[in-house]
Amino acid sequence: MTDLNIAQLQRRLADFAASRHWEPYHTPKNLCVALSVEASELLEIFQWLTPEQSARVMEDEDTAFRVTDEVADVLAYLLQFCEVLGVDALAALSAKIDRNEARFPVPDGVEPSGRHSSE
Amino acid sequence: MTDLNIAQLQRRLADFAASRHWEPYHTPKNLCVALSVEASELLEIFQWLTPEQSARVMEDEDTAFRVTDEVADVLAYLLQFCEVLGVDALAALSAKIDRNEARFPVPDGVEPSGRHSSE
Amino acid sequence: MTDLNIAQLQRRLADFAASRHWEPYHTPKNLCVALSVEASELLEIFQWLTPEQSARVMEDEDTAFRVTDEVADVLAYLLQFCEVLGVDALAALSAKIDRNEARFPVPDGVEPSGRHSSE
Amino acid sequence: MTDLNIAQLQRRLADFAASRHWEPYHTPKNLCVALSVEASELLEIFQWLTPEQSARVMEDEDTAFRVTDEVADVLAYLLQFCEVLGVDALAALSAKIDRNEARFPVPDGVEPSGRHSSE
């Protein structure tokens, strides 16, 4: 992970939109739609792959670029969504991990625990 | 934005999954499906709201909690997806903003520019 | 609505996949991912539109074609998903409307009722 | 597949919404968001399943009900979306299959053909 600061990236995205007069389009609802659409574009890459194939997507240069590019789009819309609503994404995640550590205690045994869909 | 480090959060998520033996479930494909599902859970909050209502979701305490919680889930799966594939999300976003600055030059005039869906 | 039979279309889709040897790819999970991806491609058309603009998408010939084409893709994957799992989509919908009529009684008054997100 | 008529179901859905004064919420954009959200709720059932497990979801009674119920929701929003925009979903699908038959000729050989993500 690079030393890039997420707050600086969020600021660059806000400046980018403002200087292009895109703010009227950037309602929380529209940014959330865009986030969902970009997550699906990332998912499209994986739709016909087996689990094993999905673990090797970075071995092909073109696919690796596409994956990385869609990750950037997802993060871009997530940060822009958080910016317009004043949500601190890192604090939200830190608090969520705290809650999940209480909710899903580490099992004593060695058997894989069942996976909870409502995690 | 808090001073939390995104790399530290990514490490906590990886440790969390490992200690619960969830790694077999965490194929890139499954994590990408989960990312998409969580983005839709965030979107569900907005589905019947007008653009104006969507701008005020943080005024209601329960809705604000729900939005923040879903943002955490989206970021959690995005970081776990990046972890298993070795993608540096911040570097990807930084490079994408660089490309977009070249692709969408700042307009000279003051008229709102048309919004590009393929941004 | 044309007189086309949905069962005949479902049959054509199954034959189409079988004759191209696509059945190994058509697990219920993959078809469900594809359904979700196609629904997002439809949504992408609307992501920056106001509610009013969204009501006029069929006035532009190219956009109308794109909307119709994505509707076809969504229905195609929904029917293929139902085919491999033996789900009768029309019977499912009929039963669901029955349940919803009991769950959301028609209001006596004339005020618009609040919209339930969990419909 | 039952003998239910899709046009009759579409009519019941329109009457259902009208009698509850939900029409102001049912913009094409909102219905498309709802369609996407419901497709993700269906996908959530499959997110941690292997391909093999996904083929057996109908063996568990509760999961089978949940799958059927989400299929109903997806079809309900697809038909309501088509209703407000005047799209004939069955005609759209029939035309799309015609186009795909020309676009993906049946292979001569017996090897499984590569799967096209842009189908």
Coordinates of C-alpha atoms in Angstrom, one line a residue:
Chain A
M1 CA 0.0 0.0 0.0
T2 CA 1.4 3.3 -1.0
D3 CA 1.8 6.3 1.3
L4 CA -0.9 8.2 -0.5
N5 CA -3.4 10.0 1.7
I6 CA -7.0 9.1 1.3
A7 CA -8.1 12.6 2.4
Q8 CA -5.9 14.1 -0.3
L9 CA -7.5 11.9 -2.9
Q10 CA -11.0 12.8 -1.7
R11 CA -10.0 16.5 -2.0
R12 CA -8.7 16.0 -5.6
L13 CA -12.0 14.3 -6.5
A14 CA -14.0 17.2 -5.1
D15 CA -11.9 19.8 -6.9
F16 CA -12.1 17.7 -10.1
A17 CA -16.0 17.7 -10.0
A18 CA -16.2 21.4 -8.9
S19 CA -14.0 22.7 -11.7
R20 CA -16.1 20.8 -14.3
H21 CA -19.4 22.1 -12.8
W22 CA -20.5 18.5 -12.1
E23 CA -21.8 19.2 -8.6
P24 CA -25.5 19.4 -9.6
Y25 CA -25.2 15.8 -10.8
H26 CA -23.5 14.7 -7.6
T27 CA -26.5 14.2 -5.4
P28 CA -25.9 11.5 -2.7
K29 CA -28.5 9.3 -4.6
N30 CA -26.7 9.7 -8.0
L31 CA -23.3 9.0 -6.5
C32 CA -24.6 5.9 -4.8
V33 CA -26.1 4.7 -8.1
A34 CA -22.7 5.3 -9.7
L35 CA -21.0 3.4 -6.9
S36 CA -23.3 0.4 -7.4
V37 CA -22.9 0.6 -11.2
E38 CA -19.1 0.6 -10.9
A39 CA -19.1 -2.3 -8.5
S40 CA -21.1 -4.3 -11.1
E41 CA -18.6 -3.4 -13.8
L42 CA -15.9 -4.9 -11.6
L43 CA -18.1 -7.9 -11.0
E44 CA -18.7 -8.3 -14.8
I45 CA -15.0 -9.3 -15.1
F46 CA -15.6 -12.3 -12.8
Q47 CA -19.1 -13.4 -13.9
W48 CA -18.2 -16.6 -15.9
L49 CA -15.0 -17.4 -14.0
T50 CA -14.6 -20.4 -11.7
P51 CA -13.3 -19.6 -8.1
E52 CA -9.9 -20.9 -9.2
Q53 CA -9.9 -18.7 -12.4
S54 CA -10.9 -15.7 -10.3
A55 CA -7.8 -16.1 -8.2
R56 CA -5.6 -15.7 -11.3
V57 CA -7.1 -12.6 -12.9
M58 CA -4.0 -10.5 -12.2
E59 CA -1.8 -12.9 -14.3
D60 CA -3.2 -11.4 -17.6
E61 CA -2.0 -7.9 -18.1
D62 CA -5.1 -6.6 -19.8
T63 CA -7.4 -8.1 -17.2
A64 CA -5.2 -6.8 -14.4
F65 CA -5.4 -3.3 -15.8
R66 CA -9.2 -3.6 -16.0
V67 CA -9.5 -4.8 -12.4
T68 CA -7.3 -2.0 -11.1
D69 CA -9.2 0.6 -13.2
E70 CA -12.6 -0.6 -11.8
V71 CA -11.3 -0.6 -8.3
A72 CA -10.3 3.0 -8.8
D73 CA -13.8 3.8 -10.0
V74 CA -15.5 2.1 -7.0
L75 CA -13.2 3.9 -4.6
A76 CA -13.7 7.3 -6.4
Y77 CA -17.5 7.1 -6.1
L78 CA -17.4 5.9 -2.5
L79 CA -15.2 8.8 -1.5
Q80 CA -17.3 11.3 -3.4
F81 CA -20.5 9.9 -1.8
C82 CA -18.8 10.2 1.6
E83 CA -17.7 13.8 0.8
V84 CA -21.1 15.1 0.0
L85 CA -22.7 13.5 3.1
G86 CA -19.8 14.2 5.5
V87 CA -19.2 10.5 6.2
D88 CA -15.7 9.5 7.4
A89 CA -15.3 6.2 5.7
L90 CA -12.2 5.1 7.6
A91 CA -13.7 5.9 11.0
A92 CA -16.9 4.0 9.9
L93 CA -14.9 1.0 9.0
S94 CA -12.8 1.0 12.2
A95 CA -16.0 1.2 14.3
K96 CA -17.5 -1.6 12.2
I97 CA -14.5 -3.9 12.7
D98 CA -14.8 -3.2 16.5
R99 CA -18.5 -4.3 16.4
N100 CA -17.8 -7.4 14.3
E101 CA -15.0 -8.5 16.7
A102 CA -17.6 -8.6 19.4
R103 CA -20.3 -10.1 17.2
F104 CA -18.2 -12.9 15.7
P105 CA -15.9 -14.2 18.5
V106 CA -12.9 -16.2 17.4
P107 CA -13.8 -19.9 17.5
D108 CA -11.8 -22.1 19.9
G109 CA -11.5 -25.0 17.6
V110 CA -9.9 -25.5 14.3
E111 CA -12.9 -26.3 12.1
P112 CA -13.8 -23.6 9.6
S113 CA -16.8 -21.8 11.1
G114 CA -19.9 -21.3 9.0
R115 CA -19.9 -18.1 7.1
H116 CA -22.6 -15.6 8.0
S117 CA -24.3 -13.8 5.1
S118 CA -25.4 -11.0 7.3
E119 CA -21.9 -10.2 8.5
Chain B
M1 CA -11.2 12.5 7.9
T2 CA -9.5 10.8 10.8
D3 CA -5.9 9.9 10.9
L4 CA -6.6 6.2 10.6
N5 CA -4.4 4.4 8.2
I6 CA -6.1 2.5 5.4
A7 CA -3.2 -0.1 5.3
Q8 CA -3.8 -0.8 9.0
L9 CA -7.5 -1.4 8.5
Q10 CA -6.8 -3.7 5.6
R11 CA -4.5 -5.7 7.9
R12 CA -7.2 -5.9 10.6
L13 CA -9.7 -7.2 8.1
A14 CA -7.2 -9.9 6.9
D15 CA -6.5 -10.9 10.4
F16 CA -10.2 -11.0 11.2
A17 CA -11.0 -13.3 8.4
A18 CA -7.9 -15.6 9.0
S19 CA -8.7 -16.1 12.7
R20 CA -12.2 -17.1 11.8
H21 CA -11.1 -19.5 9.0
W22 CA -13.1 -17.6 6.5
E23 CA -10.3 -17.5 3.8
P24 CA -11.7 -20.4 1.7
Y25 CA -14.8 -18.2 1.2
H26 CA -12.8 -15.2 0.3
T27 CA -12.1 -15.8 -3.4
P28 CA -11.8 -12.7 -5.4
K29 CA -15.1 -13.5 -7.1
N30 CA -16.9 -14.0 -3.8
L31 CA -15.5 -10.8 -2.4
C32 CA -16.5 -8.9 -5.5
V33 CA -20.0 -10.3 -5.3
A34 CA -20.1 -9.2 -1.6
L35 CA -18.9 -5.7 -2.6
S36 CA -21.7 -5.4 -5.2
V37 CA -24.3 -6.7 -2.7
E38 CA -23.2 -4.2 -0.1
A39 CA -23.2 -1.3 -2.6
S40 CA -26.8 -2.3 -3.3
E41 CA -27.7 -2.3 0.4
L42 CA -26.5 1.3 0.6
L43 CA -28.5 2.1 -2.6
E44 CA -31.6 0.6 -1.1
I45 CA -31.7 3.5 1.5
F46 CA -32.0 5.9 -1.4
Q47 CA -34.3 4.0 -3.8
W48 CA -37.5 6.0 -3.2
L49 CA -36.0 9.3 -2.3
T50 CA -36.1 12.5 -4.4
P51 CA -32.7 14.1 -5.1
E52 CA -33.5 16.7 -2.4
Q53 CA -34.4 14.1 0.2
S54 CA -31.3 12.1 -0.6
A55 CA -29.2 15.2 0.4
R56 CA -30.8 15.2 3.9
V57 CA -30.4 11.5 4.9
M58 CA -27.9 12.4 7.6
E59 CA -30.4 14.5 9.5
D60 CA -32.2 11.4 10.8
E61 CA -30.1 9.6 13.3
D62 CA -31.2 6.1 12.4
T63 CA -30.7 6.6 8.7
A64 CA -27.3 8.3 9.3
F65 CA -26.2 5.2 11.2
R66 CA -27.4 2.9 8.5
V67 CA -25.6 4.9 5.8
T68 CA -22.4 4.9 7.8
D69 CA -22.7 1.2 8.5
E70 CA -23.2 0.4 4.8
V71 CA -20.3 2.6 3.8
A72 CA -18.1 0.6 6.2
D73 CA -19.3 -2.7 4.6
V74 CA -18.5 -1.4 1.0
L75 CA -15.1 -0.3 2.0
A76 CA -14.4 -3.5 4.0
Y77 CA -15.1 -5.7 1.0
L78 CA -13.3 -3.4 -1.4
L79 CA -10.1 -3.6 0.8
Q80 CA -10.4 -7.4 1.2
F81 CA -10.8 -7.8 -2.5
C82 CA -7.7 -5.7 -3.1
E83 CA -5.8 -7.6 -0.4
V84 CA -6.4 -11.0 -2.0
L85 CA -5.4 -9.7 -5.5
G86 CA -2.6 -7.5 -4.4
V87 CA -4.2 -4.3 -5.8
D88 CA -3.2 -1.0 -4.3
A89 CA -6.5 0.9 -4.2
L90 CA -5.1 4.3 -3.4
A91 CA -2.4 4.1 -6.1
A92 CA -5.1 2.9 -8.6
L93 CA -7.3 5.9 -7.7
S94 CA -4.4 8.4 -8.0
A95 CA -3.5 7.1 -11.4
K96 CA -7.1 7.2 -12.5
I97 CA -7.5 10.8 -11.5
D98 CA -4.4 11.6 -13.4
R99 CA -5.9 10.0 -16.5
N100 CA -9.3 11.7 -16.1
E101 CA -7.6 15.1 -15.8
A102 CA -6.2 14.6 -19.2
R103 CA -9.4 13.1 -20.6
F104 CA -11.8 15.7 -19.3
P105 CA -10.1 19.1 -19.6
V106 CA -11.5 21.9 -17.5
P107 CA -13.9 23.9 -19.7
D108 CA -13.1 27.5 -20.4
G109 CA -16.6 28.8 -20.1
V110 CA -19.0 28.9 -17.2
E111 CA -21.8 26.7 -18.6
P112 CA -22.2 23.4 -16.8
S113 CA -20.6 20.8 -19.1
G114 CA -22.5 17.7 -20.1
R115 CA -22.0 14.8 -17.8
H116 CA -20.2 11.8 -19.3
S117 CA -21.6 8.4 -18.3
S118 CA -18.4 6.7 -19.2
E119 CA -16.3 8.8 -16.9
Chain C
M1 CA -47.7 -6.6 -24.8
T2 CA -47.3 -9.1 -27.6
D3 CA -48.7 -12.5 -27.7
L4 CA -45.4 -14.1 -27.3
N5 CA -45.2 -17.0 -24.8
I6 CA -42.7 -16.6 -22.0
A7 CA -42.3 -20.4 -21.8
Q8 CA -41.3 -20.5 -25.5
L9 CA -38.7 -17.8 -24.9
Q10 CA -37.3 -19.7 -22.0
R11 CA -37.1 -22.8 -24.2
R12 CA -35.3 -20.8 -26.9
L13 CA -32.8 -19.5 -24.4
A14 CA -32.1 -23.0 -23.1
D15 CA -31.6 -24.4 -26.6
F16 CA -29.4 -21.4 -27.5
A17 CA -27.0 -22.1 -24.5
A18 CA -27.0 -25.9 -25.0
S19 CA -26.1 -25.7 -28.7
R20 CA -23.2 -23.4 -27.9
H21 CA -22.0 -25.7 -25.0
W22 CA -22.4 -22.9 -22.5
E23 CA -24.2 -25.0 -19.9
P24 CA -21.0 -25.5 -17.7
Y25 CA -20.9 -21.7 -17.3
H26 CA -24.6 -21.5 -16.5
T27 CA -24.5 -22.3 -12.8
P28 CA -27.3 -20.7 -10.8
K29 CA -24.7 -18.5 -9.1
N30 CA -23.2 -17.3 -12.4
L31 CA -26.6 -16.6 -14.0
C32 CA -27.5 -14.6 -10.9
V33 CA -24.3 -12.6 -11.1
A34 CA -25.1 -12.0 -14.8
L35 CA -28.7 -10.9 -13.9
S36 CA -27.3 -8.4 -11.4
V37 CA -24.7 -7.1 -13.9
E38 CA -27.3 -6.6 -16.6
A39 CA -29.7 -4.8 -14.2
S40 CA -26.8 -2.4 -13.4
E41 CA -26.2 -1.8 -17.1
L42 CA -29.8 -0.7 -17.4
L43 CA -29.3 1.5 -14.3
E44 CA -26.2 3.1 -15.8
I45 CA -28.4 4.7 -18.5
F46 CA -30.3 6.6 -15.7
Q47 CA -27.5 7.3 -13.2
W48 CA -27.1 11.1 -13.9
L49 CA -30.7 11.8 -15.0
T50 CA -33.2 13.8 -12.9
P51 CA -36.6 12.0 -12.2
E52 CA -38.1 14.1 -15.0
Q53 CA -35.4 13.3 -17.5
S54 CA -35.8 9.6 -16.6
A55 CA -39.4 9.7 -17.7
R56 CA -38.4 10.9 -21.2
V57 CA -35.7 8.3 -22.1
M58 CA -37.8 6.7 -24.8
E59 CA -38.0 10.0 -26.8
D60 CA -34.4 9.6 -28.0
E61 CA -34.2 6.7 -30.5
D62 CA -30.7 5.5 -29.5
T63 CA -31.5 5.6 -25.7
A64 CA -34.8 3.8 -26.4
F65 CA -32.9 1.0 -28.2
R66 CA -30.4 0.8 -25.4
V67 CA -33.1 0.6 -22.7
T68 CA -35.0 -2.1 -24.7
D69 CA -31.9 -4.1 -25.3
E70 CA -30.9 -4.1 -21.6
V71 CA -34.5 -5.1 -20.6
A72 CA -34.1 -8.1 -22.9
D73 CA -30.8 -9.0 -21.2
V74 CA -32.3 -8.8 -17.7
L75 CA -35.2 -10.9 -18.7
A76 CA -33.0 -13.4 -20.5
Y77 CA -30.8 -14.0 -17.4
L78 CA -33.8 -14.1 -15.1
L79 CA -35.5 -16.8 -17.3
Q80 CA -32.3 -18.8 -17.6
F81 CA -31.7 -18.6 -13.8
C82 CA -35.3 -19.9 -13.3
E83 CA -34.8 -22.6 -15.9
V84 CA -31.8 -24.2 -14.2
L85 CA -33.4 -24.0 -10.7
G86 CA -36.9 -25.0 -11.8
V87 CA -38.5 -21.8 -10.6
D88 CA -41.8 -20.7 -12.2
A89 CA -41.3 -16.9 -12.3
L90 CA -45.0 -16.1 -13.2
A91 CA -46.4 -18.3 -10.5
A92 CA -43.9 -16.7 -8.0
L93 CA -45.0 -13.2 -9.0
S94 CA -48.7 -14.1 -8.8
A95 CA -48.2 -15.5 -5.3
K96 CA -46.2 -12.5 -4.2
I97 CA -48.9 -10.0 -5.4
D98 CA -51.4 -12.0 -3.4
R99 CA -49.2 -11.7 -0.3
N100 CA -48.6 -8.0 -0.9
E101 CA -52.3 -7.3 -1.3
A102 CA -52.8 -8.7 2.2
R103 CA -49.7 -6.9 3.6
F104 CA -50.4 -3.5 2.2
P105 CA -54.1 -2.9 2.4
V106 CA -55.5 -0.1 0.2
P107 CA -55.7 3.1 2.3
D108 CA -59.2 4.5 2.9
G109 CA -58.1 8.2 2.6
V110 CA -56.7 10.1 -0.3
E111 CA -53.3 11.0 1.1
P112 CA -50.4 9.3 -0.6
S113 CA -49.3 6.6 1.8
G114 CA -45.7 6.4 2.9
R115 CA -43.6 4.1 0.7
H116 CA -42.2 1.0 2.3
S117 CA -38.7 0.1 1.3
S118 CA -39.2 -3.5 2.3
E119 CA -42.2 -3.9 -0.1
Chain D
M1 CA -44.4 -22.8 -16.4
T2 CA -48.0 -22.0 -15.5
D3 CA -50.6 -20.6 -17.8
L4 CA -50.5 -17.2 -16.2
N5 CA -50.4 -14.3 -18.5
I6 CA -47.6 -11.8 -18.1
A7 CA -49.8 -8.9 -19.3
Q8 CA -52.3 -9.7 -16.6
L9 CA -49.6 -9.7 -14.0
Q10 CA -48.3 -6.3 -15.3
R11 CA -51.9 -5.0 -15.1
R12 CA -52.2 -6.2 -11.5
L13 CA -49.0 -4.5 -10.5
A14 CA -50.0 -1.2 -12.1
D15 CA -53.4 -1.4 -10.3
F16 CA -51.7 -2.3 -7.0
A17 CA -49.4 0.8 -7.2
A18 CA -52.2 3.1 -8.4
S19 CA -54.6 2.2 -5.6
R20 CA -51.9 2.8 -3.0
H21 CA -51.0 6.2 -4.5
W22 CA -47.4 5.0 -5.2
E23 CA -47.2 6.3 -8.7
P24 CA -45.2 9.5 -7.8
Y25 CA -42.4 7.2 -6.5
H26 CA -42.5 5.0 -9.6
T27 CA -40.3 7.0 -11.9
P28 CA -38.4 4.9 -14.4
K29 CA -35.2 5.8 -12.5
N30 CA -36.5 4.7 -9.1
L31 CA -38.0 1.5 -10.5
C32 CA -34.7 0.7 -12.2
V33 CA -32.9 1.3 -8.9
A34 CA -35.4 -1.1 -7.2
L35 CA -34.8 -3.7 -9.9
S36 CA -31.1 -3.6 -9.3
V37 CA -31.5 -3.7 -5.5
E38 CA -33.8 -6.8 -5.8
A39 CA -31.3 -8.5 -8.2
S40 CA -28.7 -8.0 -5.5
E41 CA -30.9 -9.4 -2.8
L42 CA -31.2 -12.6 -4.9
L43 CA -27.4 -12.6 -5.4
E44 CA -26.9 -12.2 -1.7
I45 CA -28.2 -15.8 -1.3
F46 CA -25.4 -17.1 -3.5
Q47 CA -22.5 -14.9 -2.4
W48 CA -20.5 -17.5 -0.3
L49 CA -21.7 -20.6 -2.1
T50 CA -19.5 -22.8 -4.4
P51 CA -20.8 -23.4 -7.9
E52 CA -21.9 -26.9 -6.7
Q53 CA -23.7 -25.6 -3.6
S54 CA -25.4 -23.0 -5.8
A55 CA -26.9 -25.8 -7.9
R56 CA -28.6 -27.3 -4.8
V57 CA -30.3 -24.2 -3.2
M58 CA -33.8 -25.5 -3.9
E59 CA -33.2 -28.6 -1.7
D60 CA -33.6 -26.5 1.4
E61 CA -37.2 -25.4 1.9
D62 CA -36.4 -22.0 3.4
T63 CA -33.8 -21.1 0.8
A64 CA -36.1 -22.2 -1.9
F65 CA -38.8 -19.9 -0.7
R66 CA -36.3 -17.0 -0.4
V67 CA -35.1 -17.6 -4.0
T68 CA -38.6 -17.8 -5.3
D69 CA -39.6 -14.7 -3.4
E70 CA -36.7 -12.6 -4.8
V71 CA -37.3 -13.9 -8.3
A72 CA -40.9 -12.5 -7.9
D73 CA -39.5 -9.1 -6.8
V74 CA -37.1 -8.9 -9.7
L75 CA -39.8 -9.7 -12.2
A76 CA -42.2 -7.3 -10.4
Y77 CA -39.9 -4.3 -10.8
L78 CA -38.9 -5.3 -14.3
L79 CA -42.5 -5.3 -15.4
Q80 CA -43.4 -2.1 -13.6
F81 CA -40.3 -0.4 -15.2
C82 CA -41.5 -1.7 -18.6
E83 CA -45.1 -0.5 -17.9
V84 CA -44.1 3.1 -17.2
L85 CA -41.8 3.3 -20.2
G86 CA -44.0 1.4 -22.6
V87 CA -41.4 -1.3 -23.3
D88 CA -42.7 -4.7 -24.4
A89 CA -40.3 -7.1 -22.5
L90 CA -41.2 -10.2 -24.4
A91 CA -40.8 -8.6 -27.8
A92 CA -37.5 -7.1 -26.7
L93 CA -36.2 -10.6 -25.6
S94 CA -37.5 -12.3 -28.8
A95 CA -35.7 -9.7 -30.9
K96 CA -32.5 -10.0 -28.8
I97 CA -32.4 -13.8 -29.2
D98 CA -32.8 -13.3 -33.0
R99 CA -29.8 -10.9 -33.0
N100 CA -27.7 -13.2 -30.8
E101 CA -28.4 -16.2 -33.0
A102 CA -26.8 -14.2 -35.9
R103 CA -24.0 -13.0 -33.6
F104 CA -23.0 -16.2 -32.0
P105 CA -23.3 -19.0 -34.7
V106 CA -23.5 -22.5 -33.5
P107 CA -20.0 -24.0 -33.5
D108 CA -19.3 -26.9 -35.8
G109 CA -17.1 -28.8 -33.4
V110 CA -17.7 -30.3 -30.0
E111 CA -15.3 -28.3 -27.9
P112 CA -17.0 -25.9 -25.5
S113 CA -16.7 -22.5 -27.1
G114 CA -15.2 -19.6 -25.1
R115 CA -17.8 -17.6 -23.2
H116 CA -18.3 -14.0 -24.3
S117 CA -18.8 -11.5 -21.5
S118 CA -20.4 -9.1 -23.9
E119 CA -23.1 -11.5 -24.9

